[in-house]
Tab-separated table of C-alpha atoms in Angstrom:
chain	number	residue	atom	x	y	z
P	117	MET	CA	-6.242	37.798	11.138
P	118	SER	CA	-4.820	38.443	7.848
P	119	GLY	CA	-6.991	36.604	5.923
P	120	LYS	CA	-6.046	34.256	3.413
P	121	PRO	CA	-2.291	33.740	3.066
P	122	SER	CA	-0.814	35.328	0.030
P	123	ARG	CA	2.122	35.421	-2.254
P	124	THR	CA	5.291	37.387	-1.686
P	125	VAL	CA	6.199	39.238	-4.595
P	126	MET	CA	9.808	40.307	-4.827
P	127	ALA	CA	10.469	44.634	-5.791
P	128	PRO	CA	13.549	46.560	-5.379
P	129	ALA	CA	11.638	47.929	-2.142
P	130	SER	CA	10.789	45.380	-0.317
P	131	VAL	CA	12.955	43.914	2.770
P	132	PRO	CA	13.900	40.313	2.178
P	133	ALA	CA	14.791	38.079	5.196
P	134	LEU	CA	15.036	34.104	5.561
P	135	ALA	CA	11.912	32.373	6.513
P	136	ARG	CA	11.715	31.976	10.472
P	137	HIS	CA	11.515	28.261	10.459
P	138	VAL	CA	14.668	28.204	7.526
P	139	LYS	CA	18.271	27.795	8.945
P	140	MET	CA	21.444	28.536	6.855
P	141	ARG	CA	24.283	27.185	8.333
P	142	HIS	CA	27.740	26.070	7.228
P	143	ASP	CA	27.970	22.216	6.516
P	144	LYS	CA	31.509	21.440	7.808
P	145	VAL	CA	31.250	17.258	6.369
P	146	ARG	CA	31.227	18.561	3.058
P	147	ASN	CA	32.159	22.391	3.200
P	148	ARG	CA	29.942	24.176	1.820
P	149	TRP	CA	26.619	26.230	3.144
P	150	VAL	CA	23.475	24.897	3.185
P	151	ILE	CA	20.106	25.595	3.501
P	152	LEU	CA	17.591	23.440	5.632
P	153	ALA	CA	13.836	23.399	5.004
P	154	PRO	CA	11.235	21.312	5.650
P	155	GLU	CA	12.017	18.398	3.712
P	156	ARG	CA	14.940	20.609	1.426
P	157	VAL	CA	18.414	21.051	1.697
P	158	PHE	CA	18.864	24.024	-0.552
P	159	THR	CA	22.964	24.645	-1.347
P	160	PRO	CA	23.806	28.269	-2.559
P	161	ASP	CA	26.555	28.745	-5.143
P	162	ALA	CA	29.247	31.573	-3.684
P	163	VAL	CA	26.556	34.537	-4.786
P	164	ALA	CA	23.819	33.166	-4.004
P	165	ILE	CA	25.469	32.900	-0.313
P	166	ALA	CA	26.730	36.846	-0.443
P	167	VAL	CA	23.014	37.869	-1.209
P	168	LEU	CA	21.091	36.064	1.565
P	169	GLN	CA	23.664	36.722	4.000
P	170	LEU	CA	22.434	39.961	3.325
P	171	CYS	CA	18.756	39.312	3.396
P	172	ASP	CA	18.615	40.661	7.580
P	173	GLY	CA	15.167	41.830	7.722
P	174	LYS	CA	16.236	45.645	7.547
P	175	ARG	CA	18.057	45.783	3.982
P	176	SER	CA	16.582	46.452	0.878
P	177	VAL	CA	16.954	44.124	-2.431
P	178	GLU	CA	18.013	47.874	-3.539
P	179	ALA	CA	20.183	48.515	-0.565
P	180	ILE	CA	21.447	44.767	-1.002
P	181	ALA	CA	22.576	45.373	-4.477
P	182	VAL	CA	24.229	48.697	-3.802
P	183	ALA	CA	26.665	46.527	-1.207
P	184	LEU	CA	27.026	43.884	-4.160
P	185	GLU	CA	28.662	46.947	-6.507
P	186	GLN	CA	31.918	46.510	-5.730
P	187	THR	CA	32.304	42.926	-4.839
P	188	TYR	CA	31.140	42.193	-8.173
P	189	ASN	CA	31.998	45.363	-10.459
P	190	ALA	CA	28.708	46.369	-11.691
P	191	PRO	CA	25.947	49.136	-11.377
P	192	LYS	CA	22.637	48.305	-8.872
P	193	GLU	CA	20.630	48.022	-11.462
P	194	ARG	CA	22.193	44.953	-13.123
P	195	ILE	CA	22.821	43.440	-9.690
P	196	ILE	CA	19.051	43.733	-9.104
P	197	GLY	CA	18.139	42.392	-12.670
P	198	ASP	CA	19.858	39.179	-11.262
P	199	ILE	CA	18.644	39.145	-8.026
P	200	LEU	CA	14.951	39.848	-7.802
P	201	PRO	CA	14.444	36.514	-10.125
P	202	MET	CA	16.415	34.127	-7.534
P	203	LEU	CA	14.284	36.070	-4.269
P	204	GLN	CA	10.982	35.691	-5.915
P	205	ASP	CA	12.022	31.544	-6.578
P	206	LEU	CA	13.278	31.581	-3.167
P	207	ALA	CA	10.159	33.667	-1.966
P	208	ASP	CA	7.797	30.939	-4.180
P	209	ARG	CA	9.568	28.104	-2.381
P	210	GLY	CA	9.315	29.435	0.974
P	211	VAL	CA	12.931	30.513	2.164
P	212	VAL	CA	12.757	33.466	2.435
P	213	THR	CA	9.650	36.453	3.046
P	214	ALA	CA	9.564	39.981	2.596
J	264	MET	CA	23.207	31.856	-17.043
J	265	ASN	CA	21.872	32.644	-14.090
J	266	PRO	CA	25.217	32.891	-11.691
J	267	PHE	CA	22.168	32.659	-8.446
J	268	SER	CA	21.034	29.179	-9.422
J	269	PHE	CA	20.138	26.971	-6.843
J	270	SER	CA	20.783	23.141	-6.684
J	271	THR	CA	18.395	21.312	-4.776
J	272	SER	CA	18.628	17.866	-2.536
J	273	ALA	CA	17.707	15.722	-5.765
J	274	GLU	CA	20.069	16.902	-8.195
J	275	GLN	CA	23.179	15.925	-5.168
J	276	THR	CA	26.063	14.597	-6.949
J	277	ARG	CA	26.592	10.972	-8.389
J	278	ALA	CA	29.794	9.923	-5.976
J	279	LEU	CA	28.371	8.587	-2.935
J	280	GLY	CA	28.918	10.973	-0.204
J	281	PRO	CA	27.462	10.871	3.766
J	282	PRO	CA	23.461	10.448	3.937
J	283	LEU	CA	21.761	13.586	3.993
J	284	GLY	CA	18.794	12.511	5.827
J	285	LEU	CA	18.095	9.993	8.815
J	286	LEU	CA	14.115	8.681	9.596
J	287	ALA	CA	14.408	7.480	13.152
J	288	GLU	CA	11.281	5.250	13.420
J	289	LEU	CA	11.310	5.896	17.417
J	290	THR	CA	8.388	3.085	17.887
J	291	HIS	CA	6.108	0.806	15.614
J	292	ARG	CA	3.064	1.781	18.323
J	293	CYS	CA	0.557	4.043	17.122
J	294	PRO	CA	-3.401	4.505	18.179
J	295	LEU	CA	-4.051	5.025	14.316
J	296	GLN	CA	-5.182	1.580	12.114
J	297	CYS	CA	-4.155	2.890	8.646
J	298	PRO	CA	-4.740	0.285	6.336
J	299	TYR	CA	-1.423	1.316	4.195
J	300	CYS	CA	1.238	1.659	7.066
J	301	SER	CA	4.857	1.621	5.705
J	302	ASN	CA	5.419	-0.337	9.014
J	303	PRO	CA	6.147	-4.016	8.564
J	304	LEU	CA	3.269	-5.995	8.577
J	305	VAL	CA	5.115	-7.776	12.354
J	306	LEU	CA	5.234	-4.814	14.313
J	307	GLU	CA	7.659	-4.094	16.889
J	308	ARG	CA	6.990	-4.645	20.508
J	309	ALA	CA	7.537	-1.838	22.597
J	310	GLY	CA	10.339	-4.038	25.082
J	311	GLY	CA	12.138	-4.254	21.910
J	312	GLU	CA	12.565	-0.569	21.379
J	313	LEU	CA	16.505	0.825	21.809
J	314	PRO	CA	16.659	2.891	25.158
J	315	THR	CA	17.196	6.538	24.827
J	316	GLU	CA	20.751	6.777	25.036
J	317	ILE	CA	21.578	4.716	22.044
J	318	TRP	CA	19.187	7.238	20.387
J	319	LEU	CA	20.782	10.035	21.532
J	320	ASP	CA	24.243	8.424	20.602
J	321	VAL	CA	23.217	7.200	17.409
J	322	LEU	CA	21.987	10.808	16.180
J	323	GLU	CA	25.123	12.748	17.613
J	324	GLN	CA	26.919	9.785	14.958
J	325	ALA	CA	24.891	10.740	12.092
J	326	ALA	CA	25.253	14.866	12.614
J	327	ALA	CA	29.025	13.868	12.723
J	328	LEU	CA	28.798	11.698	9.434
J	329	GLY	CA	27.202	14.617	7.773
J	330	VAL	CA	23.224	13.842	8.333
J	331	LEU	CA	21.302	17.630	7.700
J	332	GLN	CA	17.886	16.618	8.107
J	333	LEU	CA	16.419	13.998	10.730
J	334	HIS	CA	12.704	12.732	10.556
J	335	LEU	CA	10.826	11.563	13.954
J	336	SER	CA	8.802	8.924	12.866
J	337	GLY	CA	7.368	6.317	14.054
J	338	GLY	CA	4.333	4.464	14.596
J	339	GLU	CA	3.487	7.064	16.916
J	340	PRO	CA	6.959	9.246	17.968
J	341	THR	CA	5.007	11.264	20.431
J	342	LEU	CA	4.277	7.875	21.938
J	343	ARG	CA	7.921	8.336	23.718
J	344	PRO	CA	8.388	9.911	26.706
J	345	ASP	CA	12.065	10.383	26.080
J	346	LEU	CA	11.018	12.632	22.635
J	347	ASP	CA	11.767	15.817	24.324
J	348	GLU	CA	15.168	14.565	24.972
J	349	ILE	CA	15.895	13.729	21.739
J	350	VAL	CA	14.853	16.687	19.854
J	351	ALA	CA	17.307	18.751	22.492
J	352	LEU	CA	19.640	16.548	21.535
J	353	ALA	CA	19.096	17.367	17.671
J	354	ALA	CA	18.707	21.021	18.094
J	355	LYS	CA	22.325	20.930	19.921
J	356	VAL	CA	24.320	18.843	16.932
J	357	GLY	CA	22.395	20.863	14.001
J	358	LEU	CA	20.183	18.488	13.300
J	359	TYR	CA	16.783	19.892	10.824
J	360	ALA	CA	14.362	18.376	13.174
J	361	SER	CA	11.144	17.304	12.145
J	362	LEU	CA	8.365	15.843	13.784
J	363	ILE	CA	6.164	13.220	11.842
J	364	THR	CA	2.899	12.509	13.985
J	365	ALA	CA	-0.515	11.795	13.728
J	366	GLY	CA	-1.052	14.428	16.407
J	367	VAL	CA	-3.691	12.281	18.567
J	368	LEU	CA	-1.911	12.139	21.317
J	369	LEU	CA	-0.475	16.125	21.429
J	370	THR	CA	-1.521	18.595	23.972
J	371	ARG	CA	-0.718	21.973	23.706
J	372	GLU	CA	1.781	21.671	26.355
J	373	ARG	CA	3.717	19.500	25.139
J	374	LEU	CA	3.788	20.695	21.687
J	375	GLU	CA	4.832	23.650	23.243
J	376	LYS	CA	8.040	22.073	25.009
J	377	LEU	CA	9.057	20.117	22.114
J	378	ALA	CA	8.991	23.937	20.272
J	379	ALA	CA	11.317	25.333	22.850
J	380	LEU	CA	13.266	22.939	22.601
J	381	GLY	CA	14.217	23.355	19.047
J	382	LEU	CA	12.136	21.161	16.966
J	383	ASP	CA	11.918	22.651	13.563
J	384	HIS	CA	9.241	21.219	11.715
J	385	VAL	CA	5.957	19.476	12.039
J	386	GLN	CA	4.216	16.857	9.966
J	387	VAL	CA	0.281	16.081	10.491
J	388	SER	CA	-1.188	13.425	8.335
J	389	VAL	CA	-4.440	13.494	7.605
J	390	GLN	CA	-6.573	10.703	6.008
J	391	ASP	CA	-9.141	12.593	4.453
J	392	ALA	CA	-10.816	16.064	4.386
J	393	GLU	CA	-14.141	14.449	5.421
J	394	PRO	CA	-14.027	13.804	9.230
J	395	GLY	CA	-16.221	10.716	8.988
J	396	ASN	CA	-14.572	8.801	6.466
J	397	ALA	CA	-10.746	10.096	7.421
J	398	ASP	CA	-11.950	8.621	10.861
J	399	ARG	CA	-12.521	5.332	9.197
J	400	ILE	CA	-9.659	5.207	7.605
J	401	ALA	CA	-7.367	5.699	10.194
J	402	ARG	CA	-10.199	3.616	12.460
J	403	HIS	CA	-9.912	6.223	15.506
J	404	ALA	CA	-13.189	7.708	16.337
J	405	GLY	CA	-12.501	11.763	16.705
J	406	GLY	CA	-8.996	11.682	15.097
J	407	HIS	CA	-9.641	13.686	12.340
J	408	ALA	CA	-10.896	16.473	14.839
J	409	LYS	CA	-7.962	16.371	17.068
J	410	LYS	CA	-5.324	16.648	14.052
J	411	ILE	CA	-7.086	19.585	12.780
J	412	GLU	CA	-6.795	20.974	16.373
J	413	VAL	CA	-2.962	19.955	16.762
J	414	ALA	CA	-2.467	21.649	13.363
J	415	ARG	CA	-3.671	24.922	14.312
J	416	TRP	CA	-1.567	24.747	17.448
J	417	VAL	CA	1.560	24.330	15.208
J	418	ARG	CA	0.322	27.333	13.544
J	419	THR	CA	-0.069	29.597	16.753
J	420	LEU	CA	3.057	28.268	17.987
J	421	LYS	CA	4.780	29.507	14.612
J	422	LEU	CA	6.080	26.541	13.437
J	423	PRO	CA	6.383	25.386	9.833
J	424	LEU	CA	2.827	22.836	9.026
J	425	THR	CA	3.196	20.194	6.148
J	426	VAL	CA	-0.049	18.238	5.707
J	427	ASN	CA	0.426	14.740	5.027
J	428	ALA	CA	-2.403	13.263	2.882
J	429	PRO	CA	-2.004	9.674	1.403
J	430	VAL	CA	-4.373	9.202	-1.467
J	431	HIS	CA	-6.284	6.434	-2.728
J	432	ARG	CA	-9.144	5.104	-4.235
J	433	GLN	CA	-11.203	5.479	-0.895
J	434	ASN	CA	-10.092	9.216	-0.378
J	435	ILE	CA	-9.286	10.447	-3.852
J	436	SER	CA	-12.358	12.274	-4.726
J	437	ASN	CA	-12.016	14.742	-1.949
J	438	LEU	CA	-8.832	15.710	-2.648
J	439	PRO	CA	-9.394	19.460	-4.078
J	440	ALA	CA	-11.078	19.407	-0.269
J	441	ILE	CA	-7.660	17.694	1.252
J	442	ILE	CA	-5.805	21.008	-0.956
J	443	ASP	CA	-8.260	23.723	0.430
J	444	LEU	CA	-7.784	21.925	3.652
J	445	ALA	CA	-4.190	22.339	4.056
J	446	VAL	CA	-4.343	26.026	2.656
J	447	ASP	CA	-6.805	26.607	5.823
J	448	LEU	CA	-4.844	25.298	7.846
J	449	GLY	CA	-1.819	27.899	6.916
J	450	ALA	CA	0.034	24.796	5.904
J	451	GLN	CA	3.945	25.890	3.985
J	452	ARG	CA	3.558	22.399	2.410
J	453	LEU	CA	1.484	19.538	1.287
J	454	GLU	CA	2.551	15.848	0.414
J	455	VAL	CA	-0.304	14.713	-1.256
J	456	ALA	CA	1.231	10.741	-1.539
J	457	HIS	CA	-0.321	8.256	-3.454
J	458	VAL	CA	-0.012	5.144	-1.330
J	459	GLN	CA	2.787	2.906	-2.088
J	460	TYR	CA	2.253	-0.910	-2.287
J	461	TYR	CA	4.607	-2.883	0.134
J	462	GLY	CA	3.637	-4.370	3.264
J	463	TRP	CA	0.196	-3.295	4.727
J	464	ALA	CA	-0.687	-1.389	1.378
J	465	LEU	CA	0.624	-4.648	-0.803
J	466	HIS	CA	-2.038	-6.794	1.344
J	467	ASN	CA	-4.885	-3.917	0.933
J	468	ARG	CA	-4.129	-2.882	-2.817
J	469	GLN	CA	-7.410	-4.079	-4.458
J	470	ALA	CA	-9.394	-2.119	-2.040
J	471	LEU	CA	-6.812	1.113	-2.269
J	472	MET	CA	-5.790	0.205	-6.097
J	473	PRO	CA	-7.348	3.861	-7.900
J	474	THR	CA	-8.003	3.363	-11.898
J	475	ARG	CA	-5.901	4.895	-14.460
J	476	ARG	CA	-8.466	8.254	-14.506
J	477	GLN	CA	-8.344	8.808	-11.204
J	478	VAL	CA	-4.621	9.042	-11.062
J	479	LEU	CA	-4.631	11.247	-14.673
J	480	ASP	CA	-7.285	13.652	-12.771
J	481	SER	CA	-5.299	13.988	-9.444
J	482	VAL	CA	-1.787	14.690	-11.571
J	483	GLU	CA	-3.809	17.670	-13.295
J	484	LEU	CA	-5.435	18.608	-10.186
J	485	VAL	CA	-2.226	19.140	-8.248
J	486	GLU	CA	-0.569	21.041	-11.045
J	487	ARG	CA	-3.236	23.353	-11.547
J	488	ALA	CA	-3.130	23.474	-7.497
J	489	ARG	CA	0.487	24.707	-7.648
J	490	GLU	CA	0.315	26.980	-10.256
J	491	ARG	CA	-2.801	28.891	-8.036
J	492	LEU	CA	-1.174	28.446	-4.849
J	493	LYS	CA	2.477	28.887	-5.498
J	494	GLY	CA	4.159	31.219	-3.126
J	495	VAL	CA	1.490	30.239	-0.537
J	496	LEU	CA	2.013	26.210	-0.738
J	497	VAL	CA	4.561	23.830	-1.904
J	498	ILE	CA	2.651	20.856	-2.952
J	499	ASP	CA	5.060	17.615	-3.160
J	500	PHE	CA	3.326	14.631	-4.827
J	501	VAL	CA	3.978	11.091	-4.787
J	502	VAL	CA	2.353	9.110	-8.411
J	503	PRO	CA	1.874	5.677	-8.170
J	504	ASP	CA	4.032	3.956	-10.021
J	505	TYR	CA	1.647	1.182	-11.700
J	506	TYR	CA	0.580	3.473	-14.433
J	507	ALA	CA	3.583	4.674	-15.071
J	508	ARG	CA	6.493	4.180	-18.207
J	509	ARG	CA	9.586	4.886	-15.895
J	510	PRO	CA	9.839	4.001	-12.484
J	511	LYS	CA	10.341	5.910	-9.497
J	512	PRO	CA	14.161	6.779	-8.293
J	513	CYS	CA	13.017	5.177	-4.663
J	514	MET	CA	14.978	6.599	-2.154
J	515	GLY	CA	17.316	8.985	-4.331
J	516	GLY	CA	19.017	5.754	-4.806
J	517	TRP	CA	19.673	2.803	-2.270
J	518	GLY	CA	22.056	3.988	0.341
J	519	ARG	CA	22.772	6.968	-1.612
J	520	GLY	CA	20.907	9.739	0.576
J	521	SER	CA	19.146	8.607	3.398
J	522	ILE	CA	19.289	5.677	5.969
J	523	ASN	CA	16.113	4.466	8.338
J	524	ILE	CA	16.380	3.146	11.432
J	525	THR	CA	13.633	0.619	12.922
J	526	PRO	CA	12.237	0.815	16.367
J	527	SER	CA	15.064	-2.098	17.594
J	528	GLY	CA	18.213	-0.461	15.804
J	529	ARG	CA	18.152	-1.929	12.331
J	530	ALA	CA	19.582	0.239	9.653
J	531	LEU	CA	18.057	-0.261	6.428
J	532	PRO	CA	18.054	1.532	3.275
J	533	CYS	CA	14.056	1.964	2.981
J	534	HIS	CA	11.714	1.189	5.066
J	535	ALA	CA	10.513	-1.759	3.372
J	536	ALA	CA	13.804	-3.052	2.838
J	537	GLU	CA	12.781	-5.779	5.340
J	538	THR	CA	10.784	-7.626	2.981
J	539	ILE	CA	13.700	-8.649	0.960
J	540	PRO	CA	15.510	-12.070	2.028
J	541	GLY	CA	19.011	-12.548	1.992
J	542	LEU	CA	19.765	-9.180	3.392
J	543	LEU	CA	21.778	-8.769	6.310
J	544	PHE	CA	21.290	-5.839	8.459
J	545	ASP	CA	23.647	-4.170	10.493
J	546	ASN	CA	21.816	-2.847	14.270
J	547	VAL	CA	22.912	0.731	15.543
J	548	ARG	CA	23.909	-1.345	18.932
J	549	ASP	CA	26.590	-3.204	17.603
J	550	LYS	CA	28.118	-1.024	14.835
J	551	ARG	CA	29.127	2.791	14.251
J	552	LEU	CA	26.658	4.368	12.139
J	553	ALA	CA	29.240	5.441	9.463
J	554	ASP	CA	30.594	2.072	9.295
J	555	ILE	CA	27.161	0.677	8.655
J	556	TRP	CA	26.735	3.437	5.521
J	557	LEU	CA	29.597	2.576	3.949
J	558	HIS	CA	29.906	-1.093	4.167
J	559	SER	CA	26.518	-2.680	5.534
J	560	ASP	CA	25.674	-5.723	3.315
J	561	ALA	CA	22.111	-4.450	3.174
J	562	PHE	CA	23.486	-1.148	1.752
J	563	GLN	CA	25.744	-2.192	-0.381
J	564	ARG	CA	23.893	-4.933	-1.800
J	565	PHE	CA	21.799	-2.328	-4.458
J	566	ARG	CA	23.671	0.817	-4.049
J	567	GLY	CA	25.027	2.470	-7.461
J	568	THR	CA	24.678	0.002	-10.926
J	569	ASP	CA	27.192	-2.663	-10.350
J	570	TRP	CA	23.814	-5.050	-9.612
J	571	MET	CA	21.816	-3.790	-12.217
J	572	PRO	CA	20.347	-6.292	-14.710
J	573	GLN	CA	20.000	-5.866	-18.217
J	574	PRO	CA	17.681	-3.711	-19.561
J	575	CYS	CA	18.487	-1.585	-16.379
J	576	ARG	CA	22.814	-1.938	-16.458
J	577	SER	CA	22.714	-0.487	-20.512
J	578	CYS	CA	20.030	2.247	-19.709
J	579	GLU	CA	20.541	5.689	-20.186
J	580	LEU	CA	18.747	6.613	-17.136
J	581	ARG	CA	20.281	4.245	-14.697
J	582	THR	CA	21.523	7.353	-12.658
J	583	VAL	CA	18.461	8.809	-12.348
J	584	ASP	CA	16.043	6.582	-10.870
J	585	TRP	CA	18.544	3.882	-9.767
J	586	GLY	CA	16.696	1.074	-11.364
J	587	GLY	CA	13.505	1.671	-9.409
J	588	CYS	CA	12.405	0.248	-6.191
J	589	ARG	CA	14.056	-2.925	-4.990
J	590	CYS	CA	10.913	-3.928	-2.893
J	591	GLN	CA	8.627	-3.862	-5.787
J	592	ALA	CA	10.626	-5.785	-7.934
J	593	LEU	CA	10.486	-8.374	-5.063
J	594	ALA	CA	6.939	-8.040	-4.148
J	595	PHE	CA	5.805	-8.189	-7.917
J	596	ALA	CA	8.783	-10.351	-9.978
J	597	GLY	CA	9.340	-12.509	-6.825
J	598	ASP	CA	13.595	-11.370	-6.844
J	599	ALA	CA	14.988	-8.157	-5.620
J	600	GLY	CA	17.513	-8.224	-8.031
J	601	LEU	CA	15.567	-7.326	-11.247
J	602	THR	CA	14.271	-4.878	-13.273
J	603	ASP	CA	11.819	-2.399	-11.230
J	604	PRO	CA	8.070	-3.655	-12.974
J	605	ALA	CA	6.794	-0.232	-12.887
J	606	CYS	CA	9.564	0.590	-15.465
J	607	ALA	CA	7.770	-0.016	-19.307
J	608	LYS	CA	10.975	-2.182	-20.078
J	609	SER	CA	10.147	-4.878	-17.893
J	610	ASP	CA	8.859	-7.810	-19.457
J	611	LEU	CA	6.327	-7.886	-16.927
J	612	HIS	CA	5.454	-4.085	-17.086
J	613	ALA	CA	2.208	-4.970	-18.937
J	614	ALA	CA	0.955	-7.330	-16.127
J	615	PHE	CA	1.577	-4.811	-13.624
J	616	THR	CA	-0.143	-2.256	-14.889
J	617	GLN	CA	-3.120	-5.043	-15.839
J	618	ILE	CA	-3.290	-5.915	-12.430
J	619	ALA	CA	-3.863	-2.127	-11.273
J	620	GLU	CA	-6.267	-1.462	-13.734
J	621	ALA	CA	-8.501	-4.761	-12.879
J	622	GLU	CA	-7.905	-4.623	-9.204
J	623	ALA	CA	-9.070	-0.863	-9.315
J	624	SER	CA	-12.173	-2.174	-11.640
J	625	GLU	CA	-13.678	-4.028	-9.273
J	626	PRO	CA	-15.816	-2.993	-6.072
J	627	ALA	CA	-13.558	-2.692	-2.801
J	628	ARG	CA	-12.684	-5.148	-0.652
J	629	GLU	CA	-12.837	-5.049	3.195
J	630	LEU	CA	-9.913	-3.575	4.519
J	631	VAL	CA	-7.461	-4.778	6.653
J	632	PHE	CA	-6.314	-2.707	9.298
J	633	ARG	CA	-2.688	-2.178	10.619
J	634	ASN	CA	-2.452	-3.541	14.444
J	635	PRO	CA	0.074	-6.297	15.428
J	636	ARG	CA	-2.789	-9.381	15.876
J	637	ALA	CA	-3.760	-8.451	12.435
J	638	GLY	CA	-0.327	-8.232	10.965
J	639	ARG	CA	1.181	-11.832	12.371
J	640	ASP	CA	-2.527	-13.395	10.687
J	641	VAL	CA	-1.504	-11.953	7.203
J	642	GLU	CA	2.251	-13.195	7.875
J	643	VAL	CA	0.795	-16.426	9.269
J	644	GLY	CA	-1.811	-16.684	6.138
J	645	ARG	CA	1.389	-16.048	3.945
J	646	ARG	CA	3.522	-19.141	4.936
């Protein structure tokens, strides 16, 4: 056993992925993306969707930021600064792991 | 502004959309006899329950209507042999399926099968952290130990686990141990739910009502635990509104976000709605779910703000709490169309709070445990 569960702390080198029990899918009725988790429905905005679609358990936060540099026309440092708090918040809600 | 902000279902838009959740009460039968059960006093018999094919059809309709979350509940849903088929259908149509169970009837094989069929999440109830008291409250010898075993299977199978702990004066002193138990079991989520006083719980209110001090202590305890367990355990907390100043937004607003289906197929805006006289409920045997959601008398009656009396109608919080709880207005004020007495703006608020304080200060009377005979006796006694 790995002992007591502990909080995931996101850093640029972290490799985030959607938690195993979380489902991200397109809601046809409302025409939007939703994230389904126990007793929770999250409705991510367009940027969050772009980030989460890159959370594949292979790319690091830094690699995700690099992938988004062109899309959002911003340097990776700035994108990391924006997405780290978001990913930390999602980790605290149990939506992503790393 | 952070462009990556999220909004949750609690911040849903004010316009009426399709329901997000459906609570399927597959049966009222249950091996436990918790004295605060949310089922009605008069319990549905097995013979009145919907057949499999209607449940499957209703869930297909629900997914098409826009329901995202399915709660398979009861009574004890694992008593239905067709739970497996229902879970498989939910997975097929994309409903996020949660099993809300007492656990005591589950075998590891059945749980494995349900997981393989696509069950998304399991919620196991506990009546206390102390086994003797837990079994006394559920009136089921050995129940607590079995629940712990089932909760561990859930995690072994890598399913997410919620521990649901109803709290009241007969177990609230063990809240720290209940939180520790949830962490020890590897739960992702703990629901600390102060008992809500309708039906069975209303009948047992005197024996369940905590003191104001106990409630305030529990609020502080949960706040500290949330901070300490951030990223480890999500704690959802339902506070008792007898000591509140503002009512809870019951069900996120009447007929706004979810729909309950009873074992016999009646569609309700909340599980206590049948206590309100004069409401006409439609049955999924007779009507399509979309039709019921949009037009059923029971859903329309208290939907939105048009039904509201003063001071609710001109209150700035009218679309925040949606007028609170109609069943509580009925139970306490005698009319489901009046202001919820939990609101400090209600003329009855002072009396409402005083009753709670008076009841909590007296020694607890004997509990009336939930079972079909006791329910009929209570109903007869009321007439």
